[in-house]
């Protein structure tokens, strides 16, 4: 069996900050940011919390699925910026949406690859515990770990949450993952400690990301045993439009199946893939019966590819 995405939902803070607004307090400009990353603006939490965004996105996904809360057997949230060290965001969603007490609810931490690992974990619960549906969420309030005086990082990231309702289907499950045990390229000390600040060597991460993305696409397809031409959409983690553009050139004729929506969100880490899926479903770029390849990469360094159906 494999995974089928039944529906998606997203939630964003009400406040969006443009590149021009950032250049009012930082030594940066729209031309630098847009030409290097494809980003024009990003959402930043004011009133919202990581949990409130996650609950809203999960609620939308549930409404869009038309699934009853009692049919959700598991809620798994990928996040690195929960408002609390504990309890998990997942168990707050369980209560907020009125899901049964026997719902499996926990968070996982794998930075920007997190949503793919959460999907893979949810697959295990669907299969081994014979659950009907699972909610898989990516939610981040990255603004709380950004140094807003560091122009090399703060312009890149945004807050937001995305969620999908998944069920089992008859297709083969394909999921490949890698980890390199690297702390230097991208890290953040524990939230709540004085040093909780995102640090990144942008050039190293860019180099890593382009090769990791390519490897994840190639090896996941190899494990699937089918050609890339049979993939209807390739949904990559949205870290930088240039990373995705660089990789899509390696697959001539497939360019239009890669999706890029970083322009208005920035990099929302674990939330970027489910936000993209939600947008693609809303705009009918993803419709029922499609085969998607989802690919994540991020701090760790980790990278992962997974095939889902709709
Ligand atoms: O989810 C995974 C997370 N991260 C990523 O995927 C990030 C991957 N890396 C990247 O996307 C790119 O490396 C960046 C967009 C972060 C940076 O682009 P770059 O072309 O690698 O720039 P750079 O870091 O080499 O910096 C070039 C110059 C430097 O100035 P000097 O030393 O050449 O005078 C920086 O100080 O650009 C300067 N700079 C900026 N200038 C204006 C750095 N940030 C900014 C800025 N505005 N916001």
mmCIF file of C-alpha atoms and ligand atoms in Angstrom:
data_model
loop_
_atom_site.group_PDB
_atom_site.id
_atom_site.type_symbol
_atom_site.label_atom_id
_atom_site.label_comp_id
_atom_site.label_asym_id
_atom_site.label_seq_id
_atom_site.Cartn_x
_atom_site.Cartn_y
_atom_site.Cartn_z
ATOM 1 C CA UNK A 1 0.000 0.000 0.000
ATOM 2 C CA UNK A 2 0.959 3.655 -0.427
ATOM 3 C CA UNK A 3 -0.233 7.095 0.667
ATOM 4 C CA UNK A 4 -3.056 9.077 -0.861
ATOM 5 C CA UNK A 5 -3.509 12.797 -0.147
ATOM 6 C CA UNK A 6 -7.215 13.384 0.373
ATOM 7 C CA UNK A 7 -7.117 17.122 1.068
ATOM 8 C CA UNK A 8 -4.894 19.981 2.186
ATOM 9 C CA UNK A 9 -5.167 23.176 4.216
ATOM 10 C CA UNK A 10 -2.906 26.092 5.024
ATOM 11 C CA UNK A 11 -2.716 28.959 7.521
ATOM 12 C CA UNK A 12 -0.625 32.108 7.414
ATOM 13 C CA UNK A 13 -0.128 35.040 9.755
ATOM 14 C CA UNK A 14 -2.170 38.103 8.815
ATOM 15 C CA UNK A 15 0.959 40.261 8.490
ATOM 16 C CA UNK A 16 3.172 40.075 5.410
ATOM 17 C CA UNK A 17 6.457 41.958 5.114
ATOM 18 C CA UNK A 18 7.831 42.917 1.678
ATOM 19 C CA UNK A 19 11.488 43.163 0.678
ATOM 20 C CA UNK A 20 11.064 46.937 0.492
ATOM 21 C CA UNK A 21 9.852 47.000 4.100
ATOM 22 C CA UNK A 22 12.897 44.958 5.156
ATOM 23 C CA UNK A 23 15.246 47.389 3.445
ATOM 24 C CA UNK A 24 13.914 50.115 5.770
ATOM 25 C CA UNK A 25 15.768 48.549 8.734
ATOM 26 C CA UNK A 26 18.368 46.291 7.057
ATOM 27 C CA UNK A 27 21.206 46.930 4.605
ATOM 28 C CA UNK A 28 19.454 45.026 1.818
ATOM 29 C CA UNK A 29 17.198 45.627 -1.193
ATOM 30 C CA UNK A 30 14.534 43.954 -3.282
ATOM 31 C CA UNK A 31 16.905 43.430 -6.224
ATOM 32 C CA UNK A 32 19.426 41.444 -4.109
ATOM 33 C CA UNK A 33 16.809 39.321 -2.381
ATOM 34 C CA UNK A 34 14.632 38.616 -5.425
ATOM 35 C CA UNK A 35 17.457 37.920 -7.876
ATOM 36 C CA UNK A 36 19.175 35.461 -5.510
ATOM 37 C CA UNK A 37 16.150 33.737 -3.982
ATOM 38 C CA UNK A 38 12.911 34.517 -5.850
ATOM 39 C CA UNK A 39 11.421 35.908 -2.612
ATOM 40 C CA UNK A 40 9.333 39.118 -2.651
ATOM 41 C CA UNK A 41 7.651 38.924 0.769
ATOM 42 C CA UNK A 42 7.147 36.631 3.752
ATOM 43 C CA UNK A 43 4.499 36.277 6.480
ATOM 44 C CA UNK A 44 5.540 37.073 10.036
ATOM 45 C CA UNK A 45 3.578 36.204 13.183
ATOM 46 C CA UNK A 46 2.353 39.005 15.395
ATOM 47 C CA UNK A 47 -0.591 37.572 17.338
ATOM 48 C CA UNK A 48 -0.291 34.070 15.868
ATOM 49 C CA UNK A 49 1.617 31.188 17.464
ATOM 50 C CA UNK A 50 3.044 28.020 15.974
ATOM 51 C CA UNK A 51 0.148 26.116 17.554
ATOM 52 C CA UNK A 52 -2.558 28.511 16.334
ATOM 53 C CA UNK A 53 -1.245 28.307 12.749
ATOM 54 C CA UNK A 54 -0.999 24.513 12.948
ATOM 55 C CA UNK A 55 -4.563 24.179 14.311
ATOM 56 C CA UNK A 56 -5.986 26.433 11.589
ATOM 57 C CA UNK A 57 -4.197 24.576 8.793
ATOM 58 C CA UNK A 58 -5.255 21.188 10.206
ATOM 59 C CA UNK A 59 -8.853 22.347 10.582
ATOM 60 C CA UNK A 60 -8.955 23.528 6.935
ATOM 61 C CA UNK A 61 -7.527 20.218 5.733
ATOM 62 C CA UNK A 62 -10.142 18.331 7.757
ATOM 63 C CA UNK A 63 -12.979 20.522 6.417
ATOM 64 C CA UNK A 64 -11.731 20.127 2.843
ATOM 65 C CA UNK A 65 -11.551 16.350 3.253
ATOM 66 C CA UNK A 66 -15.096 16.108 4.537
ATOM 67 C CA UNK A 67 -13.740 13.559 7.029
ATOM 68 C CA UNK A 68 -15.200 13.296 10.527
ATOM 69 C CA UNK A 69 -12.812 14.055 13.430
ATOM 70 C CA UNK A 70 -13.405 10.548 14.844
ATOM 71 C CA UNK A 71 -11.986 9.009 11.666
ATOM 72 C CA UNK A 72 -8.564 10.620 12.177
ATOM 73 C CA UNK A 73 -6.318 8.037 13.828
ATOM 74 C CA UNK A 74 -3.067 9.993 13.985
ATOM 75 C CA UNK A 75 -1.808 13.577 13.968
ATOM 76 C CA UNK A 76 1.881 14.003 13.265
ATOM 77 C CA UNK A 77 3.414 17.479 13.181
ATOM 78 C CA UNK A 78 6.801 18.401 11.763
ATOM 79 C CA UNK A 79 8.139 21.509 13.481
ATOM 80 C CA UNK A 80 11.280 22.952 15.009
ATOM 81 C CA UNK A 81 9.627 26.067 16.432
ATOM 82 C CA UNK A 82 6.868 24.846 18.745
ATOM 83 C CA UNK A 83 5.940 27.616 21.208
ATOM 84 C CA UNK A 84 6.588 25.130 24.021
ATOM 85 C CA UNK A 85 9.362 22.538 24.387
ATOM 86 C CA UNK A 86 6.404 20.365 25.379
ATOM 87 C CA UNK A 87 3.535 19.524 25.047
ATOM 88 C CA UNK A 88 3.633 18.729 21.338
ATOM 89 C CA UNK A 89 1.821 20.816 18.730
ATOM 90 C CA UNK A 90 0.102 17.593 17.649
ATOM 91 C CA UNK A 91 -1.682 17.056 20.936
ATOM 92 C CA UNK A 92 -2.911 20.665 20.912
ATOM 93 C CA UNK A 93 -4.412 19.986 17.455
ATOM 94 C CA UNK A 94 -6.011 16.808 18.807
ATOM 95 C CA UNK A 95 -7.827 18.828 21.475
ATOM 96 C CA UNK A 96 -8.601 21.866 19.282
ATOM 97 C CA UNK A 97 -10.188 19.810 16.511
ATOM 98 C CA UNK A 98 -12.008 17.508 18.939
ATOM 99 C CA UNK A 99 -10.221 14.371 17.751
ATOM 100 C CA UNK A 100 -10.709 11.234 19.857
ATOM 101 C CA UNK A 101 -8.436 10.632 22.844
ATOM 102 C CA UNK A 102 -7.104 7.477 21.235
ATOM 103 C CA UNK A 103 -5.586 9.555 18.393
ATOM 104 C CA UNK A 104 -1.830 9.047 18.047
ATOM 105 C CA UNK A 105 -0.428 12.594 18.451
ATOM 106 C CA UNK A 106 3.227 13.632 18.446
ATOM 107 C CA UNK A 107 5.748 15.993 16.800
ATOM 108 C CA UNK A 108 8.878 15.161 14.890
ATOM 109 C CA UNK A 109 11.948 17.318 14.322
ATOM 110 C CA UNK A 110 13.842 17.138 11.057
ATOM 111 C CA UNK A 111 13.945 20.839 10.103
ATOM 112 C CA UNK A 112 13.067 21.489 6.452
ATOM 113 C CA UNK A 113 12.894 17.748 5.638
ATOM 114 C CA UNK A 114 10.433 17.290 8.497
ATOM 115 C CA UNK A 115 7.214 17.086 6.521
ATOM 116 C CA UNK A 116 8.510 14.209 4.378
ATOM 117 C CA UNK A 117 9.602 12.255 7.474
ATOM 118 C CA UNK A 118 6.208 12.981 9.068
ATOM 119 C CA UNK A 119 4.452 11.591 5.978
ATOM 120 C CA UNK A 120 6.666 8.491 6.071
ATOM 121 C CA UNK A 121 5.929 8.015 9.790
ATOM 122 C CA UNK A 122 2.199 8.465 9.261
ATOM 123 C CA UNK A 123 2.332 5.809 6.555
ATOM 124 C CA UNK A 124 3.653 3.379 9.188
ATOM 125 C CA UNK A 125 0.733 4.146 11.514
ATOM 126 C CA UNK A 126 -1.857 3.851 8.731
ATOM 127 C CA UNK A 127 -0.453 0.486 7.752
ATOM 128 C CA UNK A 128 0.488 -1.108 11.063
ATOM 129 C CA UNK A 129 -2.409 0.213 13.166
ATOM 130 C CA UNK A 130 -4.921 -0.071 10.343
ATOM 131 C CA UNK A 131 -6.015 3.559 10.677
ATOM 132 C CA UNK A 132 -8.418 5.152 8.201
ATOM 133 C CA UNK A 133 -6.941 8.654 8.022
ATOM 134 C CA UNK A 134 -4.002 10.615 9.406
ATOM 135 C CA UNK A 135 -3.376 14.360 9.604
ATOM 136 C CA UNK A 136 0.156 15.374 8.712
ATOM 137 C CA UNK A 137 1.154 18.958 9.445
ATOM 138 C CA UNK A 138 4.180 21.193 8.924
ATOM 139 C CA UNK A 139 4.097 24.327 11.109
ATOM 140 C CA UNK A 140 6.728 26.948 11.844
ATOM 141 C CA UNK A 141 7.103 30.239 13.621
ATOM 142 C CA UNK A 142 10.646 30.748 12.386
ATOM 143 C CA UNK A 143 10.542 34.480 13.161
ATOM 144 C CA UNK A 144 11.189 33.633 16.817
ATOM 145 C CA UNK A 145 14.605 32.157 16.035
ATOM 146 C CA UNK A 146 15.692 34.701 13.430
ATOM 147 C CA UNK A 147 18.177 37.441 14.117
ATOM 148 C CA UNK A 148 16.433 40.379 12.439
ATOM 149 C CA UNK A 149 19.753 42.232 12.181
ATOM 150 C CA UNK A 150 21.402 39.423 10.154
ATOM 151 C CA UNK A 151 20.599 40.173 6.517
ATOM 152 C CA UNK A 152 22.113 36.903 5.321
ATOM 153 C CA UNK A 153 19.410 34.841 7.061
ATOM 154 C CA UNK A 154 16.377 36.875 8.154
ATOM 155 C CA UNK A 155 15.289 37.839 4.625
ATOM 156 C CA UNK A 156 14.995 34.186 3.627
ATOM 157 C CA UNK A 157 12.495 32.738 6.073
ATOM 158 C CA UNK A 158 8.786 33.110 6.840
ATOM 159 C CA UNK A 159 6.117 31.748 9.200
ATOM 160 C CA UNK A 160 3.217 29.498 8.203
ATOM 161 C CA UNK A 161 1.585 26.091 8.411
ATOM 162 C CA UNK A 162 0.280 23.501 5.980
ATOM 163 C CA UNK A 163 -1.587 20.251 6.579
ATOM 164 C CA UNK A 164 -2.816 17.237 4.633
ATOM 165 C CA UNK A 165 -5.288 14.478 5.385
ATOM 166 C CA UNK A 166 -3.940 11.177 4.087
ATOM 167 C CA UNK A 167 -5.329 7.683 3.662
ATOM 168 C CA UNK A 168 -4.029 4.381 2.335
ATOM 169 C CA UNK A 169 -4.142 3.448 -1.321
ATOM 170 C CA UNK A 170 -3.193 0.443 -3.420
ATOM 171 C CA UNK A 171 -0.027 1.822 -4.979
ATOM 172 C CA UNK A 172 3.509 0.958 -3.945
ATOM 173 C CA UNK A 173 4.981 3.031 -1.093
ATOM 174 C CA UNK A 174 8.297 4.631 -2.033
ATOM 175 C CA UNK A 175 10.292 6.680 0.480
ATOM 176 C CA UNK A 176 14.063 7.281 0.465
ATOM 177 C CA UNK A 177 16.059 9.265 3.053
ATOM 178 C CA UNK A 178 19.622 10.338 3.775
ATOM 179 C CA UNK A 179 21.465 11.985 6.670
ATOM 180 C CA UNK A 180 24.947 13.439 6.897
ATOM 181 C CA UNK A 181 25.391 14.416 10.564
ATOM 182 C CA UNK A 182 26.435 18.004 9.828
ATOM 183 C CA UNK A 183 25.897 20.677 12.474
ATOM 184 C CA UNK A 184 27.934 23.528 10.977
ATOM 185 C CA UNK A 185 26.005 24.403 7.804
ATOM 186 C CA UNK A 186 22.656 25.150 9.437
ATOM 187 C CA UNK A 187 21.801 25.075 13.129
ATOM 188 C CA UNK A 188 19.900 26.636 16.004
ATOM 189 C CA UNK A 189 20.561 26.043 19.706
ATOM 190 C CA UNK A 190 17.633 24.826 21.805
ATOM 191 C CA UNK A 191 14.714 27.197 21.963
ATOM 192 C CA UNK A 192 14.544 28.835 25.368
ATOM 193 C CA UNK A 193 18.328 29.074 25.665
ATOM 194 C CA UNK A 194 20.041 32.433 25.189
ATOM 195 C CA UNK A 195 21.648 31.291 21.970
ATOM 196 C CA UNK A 196 18.462 30.246 20.149
ATOM 197 C CA UNK A 197 19.289 31.864 16.835
ATOM 198 C CA UNK A 198 19.357 30.404 13.350
ATOM 199 C CA UNK A 199 22.896 30.234 11.905
ATOM 200 C CA UNK A 200 23.629 29.288 8.327
ATOM 201 C CA UNK A 201 26.462 29.062 5.829
ATOM 202 C CA UNK A 202 24.335 29.933 2.782
ATOM 203 C CA UNK A 203 26.859 28.889 0.138
ATOM 204 C CA UNK A 204 27.459 25.454 1.688
ATOM 205 C CA UNK A 205 23.723 24.864 2.046
ATOM 206 C CA UNK A 206 23.095 25.962 -1.556
ATOM 207 C CA UNK A 207 25.708 23.510 -2.874
ATOM 208 C CA UNK A 208 24.347 20.726 -0.690
ATOM 209 C CA UNK A 209 20.717 21.484 -1.628
ATOM 210 C CA UNK A 210 21.191 21.315 -5.398
ATOM 211 C CA UNK A 211 22.949 17.944 -5.274
ATOM 212 C CA UNK A 212 20.683 16.536 -2.525
ATOM 213 C CA UNK A 213 17.535 17.491 -4.421
ATOM 214 C CA UNK A 214 18.798 15.791 -7.539
ATOM 215 C CA UNK A 215 19.833 12.646 -5.677
ATOM 216 C CA UNK A 216 16.501 12.469 -3.844
ATOM 217 C CA UNK A 217 14.584 12.768 -7.132
ATOM 218 C CA UNK A 218 16.719 10.205 -8.977
ATOM 219 C CA UNK A 219 16.939 7.624 -6.201
ATOM 220 C CA UNK A 220 13.267 7.845 -5.231
ATOM 221 C CA UNK A 221 12.305 7.319 -8.871
ATOM 222 C CA UNK A 222 14.756 4.419 -9.101
ATOM 223 C CA UNK A 223 13.154 2.799 -6.043
ATOM 224 C CA UNK A 224 9.758 3.341 -7.659
ATOM 225 C CA UNK A 225 11.005 1.660 -10.829
ATOM 226 C CA UNK A 226 9.169 4.096 -13.078
ATOM 227 C CA UNK A 227 10.171 6.962 -15.314
ATOM 228 C CA UNK A 228 10.002 10.629 -14.257
ATOM 229 C CA UNK A 229 7.607 11.289 -17.163
ATOM 230 C CA UNK A 230 4.937 9.418 -15.172
ATOM 231 C CA UNK A 231 5.181 11.931 -12.306
ATOM 232 C CA UNK A 232 2.486 14.603 -12.594
ATOM 233 C CA UNK A 233 4.033 17.101 -10.165
ATOM 234 C CA UNK A 234 7.307 17.466 -8.283
ATOM 235 C CA UNK A 235 6.826 19.344 -5.017
ATOM 236 C CA UNK A 236 10.177 20.419 -3.586
ATOM 237 C CA UNK A 237 10.889 22.141 -0.289
ATOM 238 C CA UNK A 238 10.823 25.866 -1.105
ATOM 239 C CA UNK A 239 14.162 27.168 0.194
ATOM 240 C CA UNK A 240 15.196 29.223 -2.818
ATOM 241 C CA UNK A 241 13.669 29.424 -6.310
ATOM 242 C CA UNK A 242 17.204 29.288 -7.753
ATOM 243 C CA UNK A 243 17.828 25.878 -6.151
ATOM 244 C CA UNK A 244 14.703 24.430 -7.779
ATOM 245 C CA UNK A 245 15.365 26.148 -11.144
ATOM 246 C CA UNK A 246 18.907 24.819 -11.120
ATOM 247 C CA UNK A 247 17.672 21.264 -10.568
ATOM 248 C CA UNK A 248 14.706 21.340 -12.952
ATOM 249 C CA UNK A 249 17.030 22.154 -15.858
ATOM 250 C CA UNK A 250 18.473 18.654 -15.423
ATOM 251 C CA UNK A 251 15.103 17.172 -16.369
ATOM 252 C CA UNK A 252 14.365 18.557 -19.853
ATOM 253 C CA UNK A 253 10.692 18.529 -20.751
ATOM 254 C CA UNK A 254 9.695 18.204 -17.072
ATOM 255 C CA UNK A 255 10.223 21.847 -16.048
ATOM 256 C CA UNK A 256 6.519 22.683 -15.923
ATOM 257 C CA UNK A 257 5.921 19.866 -13.415
ATOM 258 C CA UNK A 258 8.136 21.528 -10.805
ATOM 259 C CA UNK A 259 6.252 23.941 -8.565
ATOM 260 C CA UNK A 260 7.676 27.178 -7.143
ATOM 261 C CA UNK A 261 5.684 29.453 -4.830
ATOM 262 C CA UNK A 262 8.396 30.908 -2.597
ATOM 263 C CA UNK A 263 7.763 34.456 -3.873
ATOM 264 C CA UNK A 264 5.117 35.364 -1.287
ATOM 265 C CA UNK A 265 6.131 33.004 1.561
ATOM 266 C CA UNK A 266 9.922 32.823 1.837
ATOM 267 C CA UNK A 267 11.269 29.568 3.237
ATOM 268 C CA UNK A 268 8.716 28.209 5.729
ATOM 269 C CA UNK A 269 10.790 25.089 6.477
ATOM 270 C CA UNK A 270 8.613 22.062 7.306
ATOM 271 C CA UNK A 271 5.477 23.967 6.193
ATOM 272 C CA UNK A 272 6.619 24.715 2.638
ATOM 273 C CA UNK A 273 5.631 21.402 1.014
ATOM 274 C CA UNK A 274 2.093 21.168 2.473
ATOM 275 C CA UNK A 275 1.503 24.873 1.717
ATOM 276 C CA UNK A 276 2.553 24.170 -1.890
ATOM 277 C CA UNK A 277 0.269 21.122 -2.075
ATOM 278 C CA UNK A 278 -2.650 23.181 -0.764
ATOM 279 C CA UNK A 279 -2.075 25.877 -3.386
ATOM 280 C CA UNK A 280 -1.734 23.328 -6.155
ATOM 281 C CA UNK A 281 -4.976 21.648 -5.103
ATOM 282 C CA UNK A 282 -6.826 24.979 -4.887
ATOM 283 C CA UNK A 283 -5.668 26.001 -8.360
ATOM 284 C CA UNK A 284 -6.442 22.491 -9.736
ATOM 285 C CA UNK A 285 -2.835 21.987 -10.688
ATOM 286 C CA UNK A 286 -3.179 18.844 -8.600
ATOM 287 C CA UNK A 287 -6.355 16.840 -9.222
ATOM 288 C CA UNK A 288 -7.556 13.368 -8.243
ATOM 289 C CA UNK A 289 -5.588 10.411 -9.599
ATOM 290 C CA UNK A 290 -2.209 12.137 -9.886
ATOM 291 C CA UNK A 291 1.196 10.860 -8.863
ATOM 292 C CA UNK A 292 3.381 13.342 -6.948
ATOM 293 C CA UNK A 293 7.013 13.251 -5.956
ATOM 294 C CA UNK A 294 7.657 15.273 -2.772
ATOM 295 C CA UNK A 295 11.264 16.136 -1.935
ATOM 296 C CA UNK A 296 12.663 17.788 1.194
ATOM 297 C CA UNK A 297 16.141 18.799 2.352
ATOM 298 C CA UNK A 298 17.517 20.770 5.245
ATOM 299 C CA UNK A 299 19.505 21.048 8.457
ATOM 300 C CA UNK A 300 21.204 17.881 9.552
ATOM 301 C CA UNK A 301 21.969 17.679 6.741
ATOM 302 C CA UNK A 302 19.075 15.440 5.720
ATOM 303 C CA UNK A 303 17.175 14.891 2.493
ATOM 304 C CA UNK A 304 14.265 12.702 1.561
ATOM 305 C CA UNK A 305 11.920 11.848 -1.324
ATOM 306 C CA UNK A 306 8.471 10.259 -1.156
ATOM 307 C CA UNK A 307 5.858 9.351 -3.740
ATOM 308 C CA UNK A 308 2.190 10.029 -2.979
ATOM 309 C CA UNK A 309 -1.034 9.835 -4.966
ATOM 310 C CA UNK A 310 -4.048 12.076 -4.939
HETATM 311 O O1 LIG B 1 15.952 25.125 3.964
HETATM 312 C C1 LIG B 1 17.318 25.182 3.688
HETATM 313 C C2 LIG B 1 17.759 26.521 4.117
HETATM 314 N N1 LIG B 1 18.661 27.334 3.415
HETATM 315 C C3 LIG B 1 18.921 27.444 2.090
HETATM 316 O O2 LIG B 1 18.453 26.744 1.266
HETATM 317 C C4 LIG B 1 19.869 28.539 1.696
HETATM 318 C C5 LIG B 1 20.792 28.153 0.570
HETATM 319 N N2 LIG B 1 21.650 29.263 0.198
HETATM 320 C C6 LIG B 1 21.199 30.303 -0.529
HETATM 321 O O3 LIG B 1 20.057 30.342 -0.932
HETATM 322 C C7 LIG B 1 22.183 31.413 -0.894
HETATM 323 O O4 LIG B 1 23.484 31.030 -0.492
HETATM 324 C C8 LIG B 1 21.808 32.762 -0.230
HETATM 325 C C9 LIG B 1 20.589 33.334 -0.913
HETATM 326 C C10 LIG B 1 21.541 32.585 1.254
HETATM 327 C C11 LIG B 1 22.959 33.786 -0.391
HETATM 328 O O5 LIG B 1 23.300 33.991 -1.748
HETATM 329 P P1 LIG B 1 24.842 33.996 -2.193
HETATM 330 O O6 LIG B 1 24.865 34.348 -3.619
HETATM 331 O O7 LIG B 1 25.408 32.654 -1.800
HETATM 332 O O8 LIG B 1 25.440 35.163 -1.360
HETATM 333 P P2 LIG B 1 26.635 35.162 -0.294
HETATM 334 O O9 LIG B 1 26.211 34.583 0.991
HETATM 335 O O10 LIG B 1 27.865 34.600 -0.936
HETATM 336 O O11 LIG B 1 26.867 36.713 -0.125
HETATM 337 C C12 LIG B 1 27.251 37.553 -1.218
HETATM 338 C C13 LIG B 1 27.250 38.997 -0.745
HETATM 339 C C14 LIG B 1 28.018 39.216 0.535
HETATM 340 O O12 LIG B 1 28.655 40.471 0.430
HETATM 341 P P3 LIG B 1 30.211 40.575 0.059
HETATM 342 O O13 LIG B 1 30.924 39.810 1.143
HETATM 343 O O14 LIG B 1 30.347 39.926 -1.278
HETATM 344 O O15 LIG B 1 30.460 42.047 0.070
HETATM 345 C C15 LIG B 1 26.957 39.296 1.590
HETATM 346 O O16 LIG B 1 27.341 40.074 2.710
HETATM 347 O O17 LIG B 1 25.908 39.408 -0.465
HETATM 348 C C16 LIG B 1 25.850 39.991 0.821
HETATM 349 N N3 LIG B 1 24.524 39.761 1.392
HETATM 350 C C17 LIG B 1 23.481 40.591 1.178
HETATM 351 N N4 LIG B 1 23.390 41.747 0.499
HETATM 352 C C18 LIG B 1 22.181 42.357 0.454
HETATM 353 C C19 LIG B 1 24.090 38.724 2.160
HETATM 354 N N5 LIG B 1 22.789 38.871 2.448
HETATM 355 C C20 LIG B 1 22.395 40.024 1.853
HETATM 356 C C21 LIG B 1 21.170 40.706 1.774
HETATM 357 N N6 LIG B 1 21.109 41.849 1.081
HETATM 358 N N7 LIG B 1 20.035 40.245 2.376
#
